[in-house]
Short mmCIF file of C-alpha atoms and ligand atoms in Angstrom, two decimals:
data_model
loop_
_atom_site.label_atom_id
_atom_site.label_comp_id
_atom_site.label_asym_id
_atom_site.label_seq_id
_atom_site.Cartn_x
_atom_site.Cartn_y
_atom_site.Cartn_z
CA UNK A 1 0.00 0.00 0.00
CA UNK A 2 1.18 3.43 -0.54
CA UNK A 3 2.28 5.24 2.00
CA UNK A 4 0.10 8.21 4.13
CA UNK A 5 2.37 10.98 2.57
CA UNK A 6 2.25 9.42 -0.97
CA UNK A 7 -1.53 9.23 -1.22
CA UNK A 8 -2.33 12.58 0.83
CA UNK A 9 0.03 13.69 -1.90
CA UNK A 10 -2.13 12.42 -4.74
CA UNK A 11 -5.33 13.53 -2.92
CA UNK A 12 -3.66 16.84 -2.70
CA UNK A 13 -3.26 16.85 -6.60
CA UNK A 14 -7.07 15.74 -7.21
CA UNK A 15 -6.87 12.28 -7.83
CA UNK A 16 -9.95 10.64 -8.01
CA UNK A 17 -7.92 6.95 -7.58
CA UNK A 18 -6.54 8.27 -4.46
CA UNK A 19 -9.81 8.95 -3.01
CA UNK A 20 -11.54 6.32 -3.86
CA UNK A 21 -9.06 4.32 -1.56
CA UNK A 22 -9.08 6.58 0.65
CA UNK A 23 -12.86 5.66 1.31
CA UNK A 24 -12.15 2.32 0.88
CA UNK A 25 -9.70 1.87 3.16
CA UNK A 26 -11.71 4.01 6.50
CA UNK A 27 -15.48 2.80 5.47
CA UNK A 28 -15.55 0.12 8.04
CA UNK A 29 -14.08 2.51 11.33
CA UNK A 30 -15.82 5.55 9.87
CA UNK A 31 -18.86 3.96 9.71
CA UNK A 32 -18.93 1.98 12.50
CA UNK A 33 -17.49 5.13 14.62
CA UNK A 34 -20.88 7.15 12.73
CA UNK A 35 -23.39 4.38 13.71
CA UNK A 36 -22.88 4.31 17.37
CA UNK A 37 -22.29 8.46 17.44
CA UNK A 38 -25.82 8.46 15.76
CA UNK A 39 -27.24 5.25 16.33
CA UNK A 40 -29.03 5.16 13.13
CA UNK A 41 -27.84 3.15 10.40
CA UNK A 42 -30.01 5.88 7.51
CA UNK A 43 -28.43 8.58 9.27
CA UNK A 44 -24.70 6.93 9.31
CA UNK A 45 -24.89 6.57 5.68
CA UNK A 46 -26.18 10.12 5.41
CA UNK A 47 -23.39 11.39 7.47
CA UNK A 48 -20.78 9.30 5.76
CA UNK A 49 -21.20 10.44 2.49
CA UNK A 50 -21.11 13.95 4.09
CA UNK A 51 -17.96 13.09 5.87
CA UNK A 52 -15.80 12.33 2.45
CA UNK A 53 -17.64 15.11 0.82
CA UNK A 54 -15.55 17.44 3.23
CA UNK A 55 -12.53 15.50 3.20
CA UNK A 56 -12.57 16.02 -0.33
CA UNK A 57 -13.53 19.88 -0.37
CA UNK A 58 -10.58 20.14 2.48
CA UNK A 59 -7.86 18.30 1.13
CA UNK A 60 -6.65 21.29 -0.53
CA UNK A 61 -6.07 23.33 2.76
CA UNK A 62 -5.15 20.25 4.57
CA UNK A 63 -1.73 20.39 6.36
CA UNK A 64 -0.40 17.28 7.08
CA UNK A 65 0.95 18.09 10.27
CA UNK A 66 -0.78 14.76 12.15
CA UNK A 67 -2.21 11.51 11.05
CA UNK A 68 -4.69 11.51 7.69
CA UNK A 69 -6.80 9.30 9.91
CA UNK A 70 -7.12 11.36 12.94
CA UNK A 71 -7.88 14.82 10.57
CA UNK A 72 -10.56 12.46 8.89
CA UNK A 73 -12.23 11.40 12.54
CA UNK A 74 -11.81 15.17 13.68
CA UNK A 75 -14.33 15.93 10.47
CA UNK A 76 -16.23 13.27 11.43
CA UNK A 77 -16.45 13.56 15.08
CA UNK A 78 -17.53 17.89 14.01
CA UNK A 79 -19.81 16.82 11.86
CA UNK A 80 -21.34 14.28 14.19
CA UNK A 81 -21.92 17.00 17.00
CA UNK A 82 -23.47 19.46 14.51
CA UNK A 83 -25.96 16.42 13.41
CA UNK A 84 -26.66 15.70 17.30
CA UNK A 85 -26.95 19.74 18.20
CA UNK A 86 -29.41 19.70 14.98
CA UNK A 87 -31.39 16.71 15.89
CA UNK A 88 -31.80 17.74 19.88
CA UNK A 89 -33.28 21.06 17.94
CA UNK A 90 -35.54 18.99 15.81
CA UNK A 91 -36.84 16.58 18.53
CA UNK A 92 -37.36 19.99 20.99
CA UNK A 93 -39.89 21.47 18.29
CA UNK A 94 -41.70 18.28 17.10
CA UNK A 95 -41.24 15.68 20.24
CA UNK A 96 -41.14 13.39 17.90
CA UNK A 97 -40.36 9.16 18.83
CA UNK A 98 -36.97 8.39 16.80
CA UNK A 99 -33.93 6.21 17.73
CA UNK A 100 -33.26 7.90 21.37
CA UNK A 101 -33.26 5.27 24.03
CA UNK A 102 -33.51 2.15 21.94
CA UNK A 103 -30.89 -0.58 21.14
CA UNK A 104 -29.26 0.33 18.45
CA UNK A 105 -29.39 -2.84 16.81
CA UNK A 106 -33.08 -1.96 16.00
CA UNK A 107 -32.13 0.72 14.29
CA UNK A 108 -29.32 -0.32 12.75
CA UNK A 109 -30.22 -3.68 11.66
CA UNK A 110 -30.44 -4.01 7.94
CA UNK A 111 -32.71 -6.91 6.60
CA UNK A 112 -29.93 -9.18 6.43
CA UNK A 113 -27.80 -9.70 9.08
CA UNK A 114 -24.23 -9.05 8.20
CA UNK A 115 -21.56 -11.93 8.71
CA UNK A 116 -20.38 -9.79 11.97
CA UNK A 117 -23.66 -10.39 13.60
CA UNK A 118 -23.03 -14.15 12.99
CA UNK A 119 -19.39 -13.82 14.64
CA UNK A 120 -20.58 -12.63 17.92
CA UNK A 121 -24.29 -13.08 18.67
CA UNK A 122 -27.11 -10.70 18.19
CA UNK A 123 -27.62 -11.15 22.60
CA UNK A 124 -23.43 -10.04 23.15
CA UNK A 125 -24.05 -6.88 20.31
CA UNK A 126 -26.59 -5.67 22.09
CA UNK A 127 -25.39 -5.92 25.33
CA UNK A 128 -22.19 -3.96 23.50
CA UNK A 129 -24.55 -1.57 21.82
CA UNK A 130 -26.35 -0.92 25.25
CA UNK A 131 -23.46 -0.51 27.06
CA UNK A 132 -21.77 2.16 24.59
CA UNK A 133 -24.87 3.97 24.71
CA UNK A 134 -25.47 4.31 28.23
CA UNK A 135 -21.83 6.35 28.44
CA UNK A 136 -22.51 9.64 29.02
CA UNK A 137 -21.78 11.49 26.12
CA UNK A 138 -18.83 13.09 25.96
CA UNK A 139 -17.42 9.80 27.51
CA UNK A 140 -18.84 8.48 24.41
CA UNK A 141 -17.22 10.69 22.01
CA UNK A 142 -13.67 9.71 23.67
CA UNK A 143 -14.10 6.04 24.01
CA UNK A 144 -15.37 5.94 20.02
CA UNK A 145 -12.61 8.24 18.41
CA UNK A 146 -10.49 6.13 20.33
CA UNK A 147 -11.43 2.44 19.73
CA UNK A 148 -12.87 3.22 16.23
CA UNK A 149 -10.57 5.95 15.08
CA UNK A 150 -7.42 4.52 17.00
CA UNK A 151 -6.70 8.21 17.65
CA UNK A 152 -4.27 8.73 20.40
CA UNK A 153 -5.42 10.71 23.47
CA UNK A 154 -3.26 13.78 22.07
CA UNK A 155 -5.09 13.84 18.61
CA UNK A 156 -8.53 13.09 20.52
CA UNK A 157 -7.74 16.38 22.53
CA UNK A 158 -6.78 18.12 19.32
CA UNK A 159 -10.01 16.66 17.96
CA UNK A 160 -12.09 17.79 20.54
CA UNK A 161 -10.79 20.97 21.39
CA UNK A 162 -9.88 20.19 25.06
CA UNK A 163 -6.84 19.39 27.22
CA UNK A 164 -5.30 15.88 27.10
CA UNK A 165 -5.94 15.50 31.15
CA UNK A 166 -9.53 16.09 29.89
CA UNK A 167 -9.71 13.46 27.14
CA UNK A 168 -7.64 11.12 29.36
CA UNK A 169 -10.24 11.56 32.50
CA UNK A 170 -13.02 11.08 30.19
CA UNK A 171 -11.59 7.88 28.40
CA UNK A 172 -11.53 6.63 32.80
CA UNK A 173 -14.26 6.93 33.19
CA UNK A 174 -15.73 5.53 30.58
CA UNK A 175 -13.79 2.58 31.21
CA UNK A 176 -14.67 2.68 34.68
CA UNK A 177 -18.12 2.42 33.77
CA UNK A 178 -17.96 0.04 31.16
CA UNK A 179 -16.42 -2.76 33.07
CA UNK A 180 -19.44 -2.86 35.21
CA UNK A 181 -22.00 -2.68 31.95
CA UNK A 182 -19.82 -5.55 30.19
CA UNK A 183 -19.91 -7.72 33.12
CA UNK A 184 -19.75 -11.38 32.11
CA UNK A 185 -19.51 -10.90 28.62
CA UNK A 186 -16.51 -12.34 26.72
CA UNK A 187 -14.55 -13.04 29.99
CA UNK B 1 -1.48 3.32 45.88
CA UNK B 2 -3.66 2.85 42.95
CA UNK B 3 -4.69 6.18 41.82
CA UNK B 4 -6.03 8.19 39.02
CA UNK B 5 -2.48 9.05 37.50
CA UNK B 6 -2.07 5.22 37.25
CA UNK B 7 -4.97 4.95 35.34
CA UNK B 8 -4.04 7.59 33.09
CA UNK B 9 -0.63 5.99 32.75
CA UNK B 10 -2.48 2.80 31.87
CA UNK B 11 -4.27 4.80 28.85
CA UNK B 12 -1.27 6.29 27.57
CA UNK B 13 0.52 2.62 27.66
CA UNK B 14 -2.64 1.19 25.87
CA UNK B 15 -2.35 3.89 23.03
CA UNK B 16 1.85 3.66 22.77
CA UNK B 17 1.48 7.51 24.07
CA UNK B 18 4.24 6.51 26.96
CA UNK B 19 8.10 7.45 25.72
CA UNK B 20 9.91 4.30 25.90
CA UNK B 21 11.75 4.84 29.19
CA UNK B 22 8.28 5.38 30.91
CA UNK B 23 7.02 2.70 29.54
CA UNK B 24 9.97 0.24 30.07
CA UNK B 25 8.75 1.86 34.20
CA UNK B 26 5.02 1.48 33.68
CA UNK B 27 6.16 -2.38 32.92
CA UNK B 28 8.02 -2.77 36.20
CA UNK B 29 5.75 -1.30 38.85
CA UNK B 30 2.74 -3.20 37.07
CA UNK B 31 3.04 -6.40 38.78
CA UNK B 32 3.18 -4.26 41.85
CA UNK B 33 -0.25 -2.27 41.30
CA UNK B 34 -3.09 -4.48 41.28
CA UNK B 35 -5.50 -1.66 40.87
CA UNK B 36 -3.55 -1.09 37.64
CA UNK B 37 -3.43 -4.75 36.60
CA UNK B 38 -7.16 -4.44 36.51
CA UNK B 39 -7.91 -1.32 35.36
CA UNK B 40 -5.66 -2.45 32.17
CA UNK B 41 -7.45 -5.43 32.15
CA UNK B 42 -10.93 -3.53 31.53
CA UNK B 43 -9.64 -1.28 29.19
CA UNK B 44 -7.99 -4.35 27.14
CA UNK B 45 -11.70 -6.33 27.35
CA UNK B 46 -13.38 -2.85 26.69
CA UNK B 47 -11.33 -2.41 23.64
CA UNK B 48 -11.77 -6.03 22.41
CA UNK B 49 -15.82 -6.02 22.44
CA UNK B 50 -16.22 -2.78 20.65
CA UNK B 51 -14.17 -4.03 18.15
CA UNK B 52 -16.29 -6.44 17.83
CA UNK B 53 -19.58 -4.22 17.28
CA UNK B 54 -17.98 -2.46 14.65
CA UNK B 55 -20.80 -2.41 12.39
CA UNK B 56 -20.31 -3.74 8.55
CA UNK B 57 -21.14 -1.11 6.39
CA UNK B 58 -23.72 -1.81 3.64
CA UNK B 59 -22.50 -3.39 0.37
CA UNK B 60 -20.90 -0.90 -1.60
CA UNK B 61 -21.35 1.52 0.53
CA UNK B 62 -17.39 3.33 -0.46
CA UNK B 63 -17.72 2.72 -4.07
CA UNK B 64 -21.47 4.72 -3.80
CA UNK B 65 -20.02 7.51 -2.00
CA UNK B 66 -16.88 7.99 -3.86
CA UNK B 67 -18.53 8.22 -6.93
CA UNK B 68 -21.13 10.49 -6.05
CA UNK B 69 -18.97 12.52 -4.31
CA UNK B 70 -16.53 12.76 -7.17
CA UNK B 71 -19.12 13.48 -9.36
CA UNK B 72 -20.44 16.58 -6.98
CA UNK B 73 -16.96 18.09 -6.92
CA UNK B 74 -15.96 16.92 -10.29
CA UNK B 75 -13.11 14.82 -11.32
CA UNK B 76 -10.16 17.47 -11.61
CA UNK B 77 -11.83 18.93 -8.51
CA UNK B 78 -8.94 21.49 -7.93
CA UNK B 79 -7.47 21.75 -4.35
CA UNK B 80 -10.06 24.47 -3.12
CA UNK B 81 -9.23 26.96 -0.27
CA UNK B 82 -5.89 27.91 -1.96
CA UNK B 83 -4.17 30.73 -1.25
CA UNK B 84 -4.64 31.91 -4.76
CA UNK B 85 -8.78 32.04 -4.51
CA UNK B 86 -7.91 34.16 -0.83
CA UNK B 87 -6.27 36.27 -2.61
CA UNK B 88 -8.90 36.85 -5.10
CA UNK B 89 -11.70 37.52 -2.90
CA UNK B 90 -9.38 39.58 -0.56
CA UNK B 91 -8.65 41.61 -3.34
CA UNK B 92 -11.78 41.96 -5.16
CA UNK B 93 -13.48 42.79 -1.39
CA UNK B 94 -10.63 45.70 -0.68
CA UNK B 95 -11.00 46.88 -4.93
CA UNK B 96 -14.71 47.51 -4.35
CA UNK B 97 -14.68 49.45 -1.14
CA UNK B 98 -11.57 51.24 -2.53
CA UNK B 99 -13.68 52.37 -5.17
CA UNK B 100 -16.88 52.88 -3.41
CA UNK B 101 -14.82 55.36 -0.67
CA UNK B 102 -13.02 56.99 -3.38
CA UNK B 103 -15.01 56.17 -6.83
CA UNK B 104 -15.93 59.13 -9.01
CA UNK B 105 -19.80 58.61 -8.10
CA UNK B 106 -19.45 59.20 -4.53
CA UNK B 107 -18.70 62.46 -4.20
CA UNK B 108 -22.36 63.11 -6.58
CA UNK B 109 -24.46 60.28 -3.92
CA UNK B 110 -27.06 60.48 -7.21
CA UNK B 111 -28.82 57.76 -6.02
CA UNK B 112 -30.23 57.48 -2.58
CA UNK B 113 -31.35 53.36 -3.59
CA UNK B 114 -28.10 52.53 -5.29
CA UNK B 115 -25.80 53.88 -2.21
CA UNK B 116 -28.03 51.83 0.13
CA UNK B 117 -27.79 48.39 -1.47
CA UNK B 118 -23.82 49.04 -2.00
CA UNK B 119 -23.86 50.16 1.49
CA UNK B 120 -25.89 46.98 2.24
CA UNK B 121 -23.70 44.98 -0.08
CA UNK B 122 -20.55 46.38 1.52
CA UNK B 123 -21.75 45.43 4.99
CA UNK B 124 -22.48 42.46 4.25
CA UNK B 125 -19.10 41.63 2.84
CA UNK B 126 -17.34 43.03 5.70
CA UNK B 127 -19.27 40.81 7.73
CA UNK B 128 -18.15 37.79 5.86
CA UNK B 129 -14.51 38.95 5.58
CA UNK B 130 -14.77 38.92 10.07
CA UNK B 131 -16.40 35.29 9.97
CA UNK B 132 -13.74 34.32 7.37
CA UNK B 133 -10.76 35.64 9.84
CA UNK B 134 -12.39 34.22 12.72
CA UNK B 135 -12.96 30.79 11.14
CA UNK B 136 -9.22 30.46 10.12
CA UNK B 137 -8.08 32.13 13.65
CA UNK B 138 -9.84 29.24 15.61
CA UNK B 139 -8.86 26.78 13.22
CA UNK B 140 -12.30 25.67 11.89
CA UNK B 141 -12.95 22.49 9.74
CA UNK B 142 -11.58 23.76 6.30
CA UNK B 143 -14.97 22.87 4.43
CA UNK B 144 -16.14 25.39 6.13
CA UNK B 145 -13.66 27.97 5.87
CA UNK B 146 -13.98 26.85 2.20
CA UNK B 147 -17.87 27.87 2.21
CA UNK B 148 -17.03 30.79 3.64
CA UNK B 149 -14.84 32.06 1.00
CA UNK B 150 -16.99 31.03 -1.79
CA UNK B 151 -19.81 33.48 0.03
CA UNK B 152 -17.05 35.93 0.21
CA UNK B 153 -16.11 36.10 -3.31
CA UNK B 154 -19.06 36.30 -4.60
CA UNK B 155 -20.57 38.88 -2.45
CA UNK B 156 -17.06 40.77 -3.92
CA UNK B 157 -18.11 39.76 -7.67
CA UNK B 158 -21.65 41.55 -6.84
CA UNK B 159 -19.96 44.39 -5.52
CA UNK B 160 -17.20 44.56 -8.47
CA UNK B 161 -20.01 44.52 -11.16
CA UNK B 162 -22.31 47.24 -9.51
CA UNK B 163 -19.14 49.50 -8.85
CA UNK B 164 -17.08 49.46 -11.75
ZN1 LIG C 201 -1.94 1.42 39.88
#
C-alpha cells in the first residue's frame, strides 16, 4: 500500500484513484465510529457520504501536520456533534419518537444480518450496543474516536478541542463504567 | 497506591502515548499495582468487544459515495481553499470598497437606492470577511472555511459589477 504521505500527496493533486481508496480503506471505522455516534444506520450513511464530501472539499487546505486518519475522525467527530446539536433542535420542536433510548441494533439492523452479527451473537451486540450507549456522552465521544478511530489521546484532545488531562479523565471513566455494563460478557 | 495518575498511565501505555523509558517503568511497577493490573485489564476487554460491534457497512457503501462525491466536486476537482482564490476575494473585497470610498460617483451620492444596497452589499461583505478571519483564527474544519470564501467572493463579484 502506498504510504500516508504518498496518497495525501495524490489527494492533494485531485486524484480521483486516491480517493476512492481513501474511502475504501476508512469505510468500516468511519462507519462503525458514525453508527454508534448516531445510532441510526439511515443517518450513518447520510453522514458518511457527508464526511468524504468534506474531506474532499478540504484536502486542498489540509496540512499534514498529524495523522490523515485522525484529521478524517476530527471531520467526522464535528460533523457528528453538529448532526446531534441539529437533531436535539428537531426533537425539541416536534417531540417526535426516533432512535433515542432504543438498542441500536433496532435501528441499525439491515434486513440481512451481516456476517459480523453471525461472529458474535445478536444477545453479546446488544449488550455492547447498550453498554456504549449508556456512556454519558462526551465519555462516548472519547471512548469511540479512540477504539474506532485509533486516535491517540493527544489527537482526541486536538479533535475535541480540550486538554489531554480532559480526554484522558473522560476515556476513565468511561472505562470505569464500562467494566461494570460488560460484566460477564466475553470473559 | 492505585490512583487516578495510574490509570491515566495505563491509557497512555494502551495507546503507545508513553516514551519508551516510561514505559519500560510502567512495565516494572505493574506487577506491583493491582488496581492497575485491573484497570488495564478492563480497558484491554473494553477495547476487544467494541471491536467487535464495529458495524459492517452496507454493500458498496465506499464505491457509492466515492462516486457520487466525485461526481459533486468533479473529477479534476482542484485543491479548493488555496491561497490563490484568498487572494482573489481579498482583493476583489478591498478593490470595491476602494472604489466605493473613493469612486468618481461618490462624491455626486445620485442615487439614494443605489448607495443603500452598495452600502448593504458592503456590509455584508465586511461581515463575511470577520467570519472568514475568525474561522481560520480558531482553526475551523476547512470545508467550512472553504464555504465561507466562496460566500465571500461572490458577495465581492456583486460588488465589483455594480461599482465598476
Ligand atoms: Zn496502579
Amino acid at each position: 500500500m502506498d504510504s500516508e504521505e504518498e496518497l495525501c500527496r495524490r489527494l492533494k493533486a485531485g486524484d480521483p484513484q486516491a480517493f476512492k481508496e481513501l474511502v475504501r480503506e476508512y469505510e468500516t471505522p468511519i462507519y462503525s465510529f458514525l453508527c454508534h455516534r448516531l445510532r441510526e444506520r439511515a443517518a450513518a450513511e447520510d453522514a458518511f457520504a457527508e464526511v468524504f464530501v468534506r474531506v474532499w472539499r478540504g484536502i486542498g487546505s489540509y496540512r499534514p501536520q498529524g495523522r490523515l486518519k485522525a484529521w478524517l475522525f476530527t471531520i467526522a467527530h464535528r460533523l457528528s456533534l453538529d448532526l446531534a446539536e441539529k437533531a436535539s433542535r428537531r426533537e425539541q420542536s416536534l417531540d417526535a419518537e426516533d432512535a433515542q433510548g432504543r438498542p441500536l441494533s433496532e435501528t441499525v439492523a439491515g434486513p440481512e444480518p451481516g456476517p459480523e452479527r453471525e461472529a458474535i451473537g445478536q444477545e453479546t451486540r446488544v449488550r455492547i450496543e447498550a453498554a456504549l450507549a449508556s456512556l454519558p456522552e462526551e465519555q462516548r465521544q472519547v471512548f469511540l474516536l479512540r477504539e474506532y478511530g485509533d486516535l491517540s489521546f493527544a489527537e482526541i484532545a486536538l479533535a475535541m478541542d480540550c486538554p489531554l488531562s480532559t480526554a484522558l479523565s473522560r476515556m476513565r471513566y468511561a472505562v470505569r463504567r464500562l467494566r461494570g455494563e460488560l460484566e460477564g460478557l466475553d470473559a | 497506591m492505585h490512583s487516578d495518575e495510574h490509570d491515566d498511565r495505563c491509557l497512555l501505555y494502551h495507546s503507545g502515548e508513553l516514551a519508551p523509558e516510561d514505559r519500560a517503568a510502567f512495565e516494572a511497577e505493574l506487577a506491583a499495582c493491582e488496581g492497575c493490573r485491573e484497570f488495564l485489564a478492563s480497558l484491554r476487554k473494553a477495547s476487544r468487544l467494541a471491536a467487535e460491534a464495529a458495524v459492517e457497512p452496507p454493500h458498496g457503501l465506499a464505491e457509492r459515495t466515492s462516486e457520487r462525491v466525485l461526481a459533486e466536486r468533479g473529477m479534476e476537482s482542484p485543491p479548493l481553499f488555496t491561497r490563490r482564490s484568498l487572494g482573489f476575494a481579498l482583493a476583489f473585497a478591498a478593490l470595491a470598497i476602494a472604489v466605493y470610498v473613493f469612486g468618481p460617483r461618490r462624491a455626486g451620492e445620485q442615487s439614494l437606492n443605489w448607495t443603500n444596497g452598495i452600502e448593504r452589499d458592503l456590509a455584508r461583505t465586511e461581515r463575511k470577511l470577520q467570519a472568514l478571519s475568525r474561522d481560520i483564527a480558531v482553526g475551523t474544519d476547512p470545508a467550512e472555511i472553504d464555504s465561507d470564501l466562496r460566500g465571500l467572493e461572490e458577495s465581492a463579484r456583486k460588488l465589483e459589477k455594480q461599482l465598476l
